[in-house]
């Protein structure tokens, strides 16, 4: 997968997160979780763009680590939504699957670059 394809994919993920948040009930708790989910979920795409502009392996690793952490945090918030039953599993499943796949891609890329640079 090229960096351009991954940029597009992470942007689509951001849009999917926003759409999912718009389906949540409007309560004090869901507004707080929604805010966290929007921040981490959209950060994946925004920070991946920064990864693509990295000037060194060290900078690439640092920026991709942030992307990986944000992707994992997004999965955490999705778990909370499911466990609180604010949305049904079918509604969350596609976004969950994509988040898991993106996280796996980022972790794999980090392992590869760390092993080749170190």
Coordinates of C-alpha atoms in Angstrom, one line a residue:
X1 CA 0.0 0.0 0.0
X2 CA 1.4 3.4 -1.0
X3 CA 1.6 6.4 1.3
X4 CA -1.0 8.1 -0.9
X5 CA -3.4 5.2 -0.5
X6 CA -2.9 5.2 3.2
X7 CA -3.5 8.9 3.4
X8 CA -6.8 8.4 1.6
X9 CA -7.7 5.4 3.9
X10 CA -6.9 7.3 7.1
X11 CA -9.0 10.3 5.9
X12 CA -11.9 8.0 5.1
X13 CA -11.4 6.5 8.6
X14 CA -11.7 10.0 10.1
X15 CA -14.9 10.6 8.2
X16 CA -16.3 7.3 9.4
X17 CA -15.5 8.2 13.0
X18 CA -17.3 11.5 12.6
X19 CA -20.3 9.7 11.1
X20 CA -20.3 7.2 14.0
X21 CA -20.2 9.9 16.6
X22 CA -23.2 11.6 15.0
X23 CA -25.2 8.5 15.8
X24 CA -24.5 8.5 19.5
X25 CA -27.2 9.6 21.9
X26 CA -26.9 13.1 23.3
X27 CA -26.0 12.7 27.0
X28 CA -23.3 14.3 29.2
X29 CA -21.2 11.1 29.1
X30 CA -21.6 10.5 25.3
X31 CA -20.6 14.1 24.6
X32 CA -17.4 13.7 26.5
X33 CA -16.6 10.3 24.9
X34 CA -17.6 11.7 21.5
X35 CA -15.1 14.6 21.9
X36 CA -12.3 12.1 22.8
X37 CA -13.3 9.8 19.9
X38 CA -13.3 12.6 17.4
X39 CA -10.0 13.9 18.6
X40 CA -8.2 10.5 18.5
X41 CA -10.0 9.2 15.4
X42 CA -9.3 12.2 13.2
X43 CA -5.8 12.5 14.6
X44 CA -4.9 9.2 12.9
X45 CA -5.3 10.8 9.4
X46 CA -3.9 14.2 10.3
X47 CA -0.8 12.8 12.0
X48 CA -0.3 10.2 9.2
X49 CA 0.1 13.1 6.8
X50 CA 2.9 14.4 9.1
X51 CA 4.6 10.9 8.9
X52 CA 4.7 11.3 5.1
X53 CA 6.7 14.5 5.5
X54 CA 9.3 13.0 8.0
X55 CA 12.8 14.1 7.2
X56 CA 14.6 11.2 8.9
X57 CA 14.0 7.7 10.2
X58 CA 14.0 9.0 13.8
X59 CA 11.3 11.6 12.9
X60 CA 9.3 9.0 11.0
X61 CA 9.4 6.6 14.0
X62 CA 8.4 9.4 16.4
X63 CA 5.5 10.6 14.2
X64 CA 4.3 7.1 13.4
X65 CA 4.4 6.2 17.1
X66 CA 1.9 9.0 17.7
X67 CA -0.4 7.7 14.9
X68 CA -0.3 4.2 16.4
X69 CA -1.1 5.6 19.9
X70 CA -4.1 7.6 18.5
X71 CA -5.4 4.6 16.5
X72 CA -5.2 2.4 19.7
X73 CA -6.9 5.1 21.7
X74 CA -9.7 5.3 19.2
X75 CA -10.2 1.5 19.6
X76 CA -10.5 2.1 23.3
X77 CA -13.3 4.6 22.9
X78 CA -15.1 2.3 20.5
X79 CA -14.9 -0.4 23.2
X80 CA -16.4 1.9 25.7
X81 CA -19.3 2.7 23.3
X82 CA -19.9 -1.0 22.8
X83 CA -19.7 -1.9 26.4
X84 CA -22.1 0.9 27.4
X85 CA -24.4 -0.3 24.6
X86 CA -24.7 3.3 23.3
X87 CA -24.6 1.8 19.7
X88 CA -25.1 -1.8 18.6
X89 CA -22.2 -3.9 17.5
X90 CA -23.3 -3.9 13.8
X91 CA -23.1 -0.1 13.7
X92 CA -19.6 0.0 15.2
X93 CA -18.1 -3.1 13.6
X94 CA -16.9 -1.6 10.3
X95 CA -15.1 1.3 12.0
X96 CA -13.7 -1.1 14.6
X97 CA -12.4 -3.4 11.9
X98 CA -10.8 -0.6 10.0
X99 CA -9.2 0.8 13.2
X100 CA -7.8 -2.7 13.9
X101 CA -6.4 -3.0 10.4
X102 CA -4.8 0.5 10.4
X103 CA -3.3 -0.2 13.9
X104 CA -1.8 -3.4 12.6
X105 CA -0.4 -1.6 9.5
X106 CA 1.2 1.1 11.7
X107 CA 2.7 -1.4 14.2
X108 CA 4.1 -3.5 11.4
X109 CA 5.6 -0.4 9.8
X110 CA 7.2 0.7 13.1
X111 CA 8.7 -2.8 13.6
X112 CA 10.1 -2.8 10.0
X113 CA 11.7 0.7 10.3
X114 CA 13.1 0.0 13.7
X115 CA 14.7 -3.3 12.7
X116 CA 16.2 -1.7 9.5
X117 CA 17.5 1.3 11.3
X118 CA 18.8 -0.2 14.4

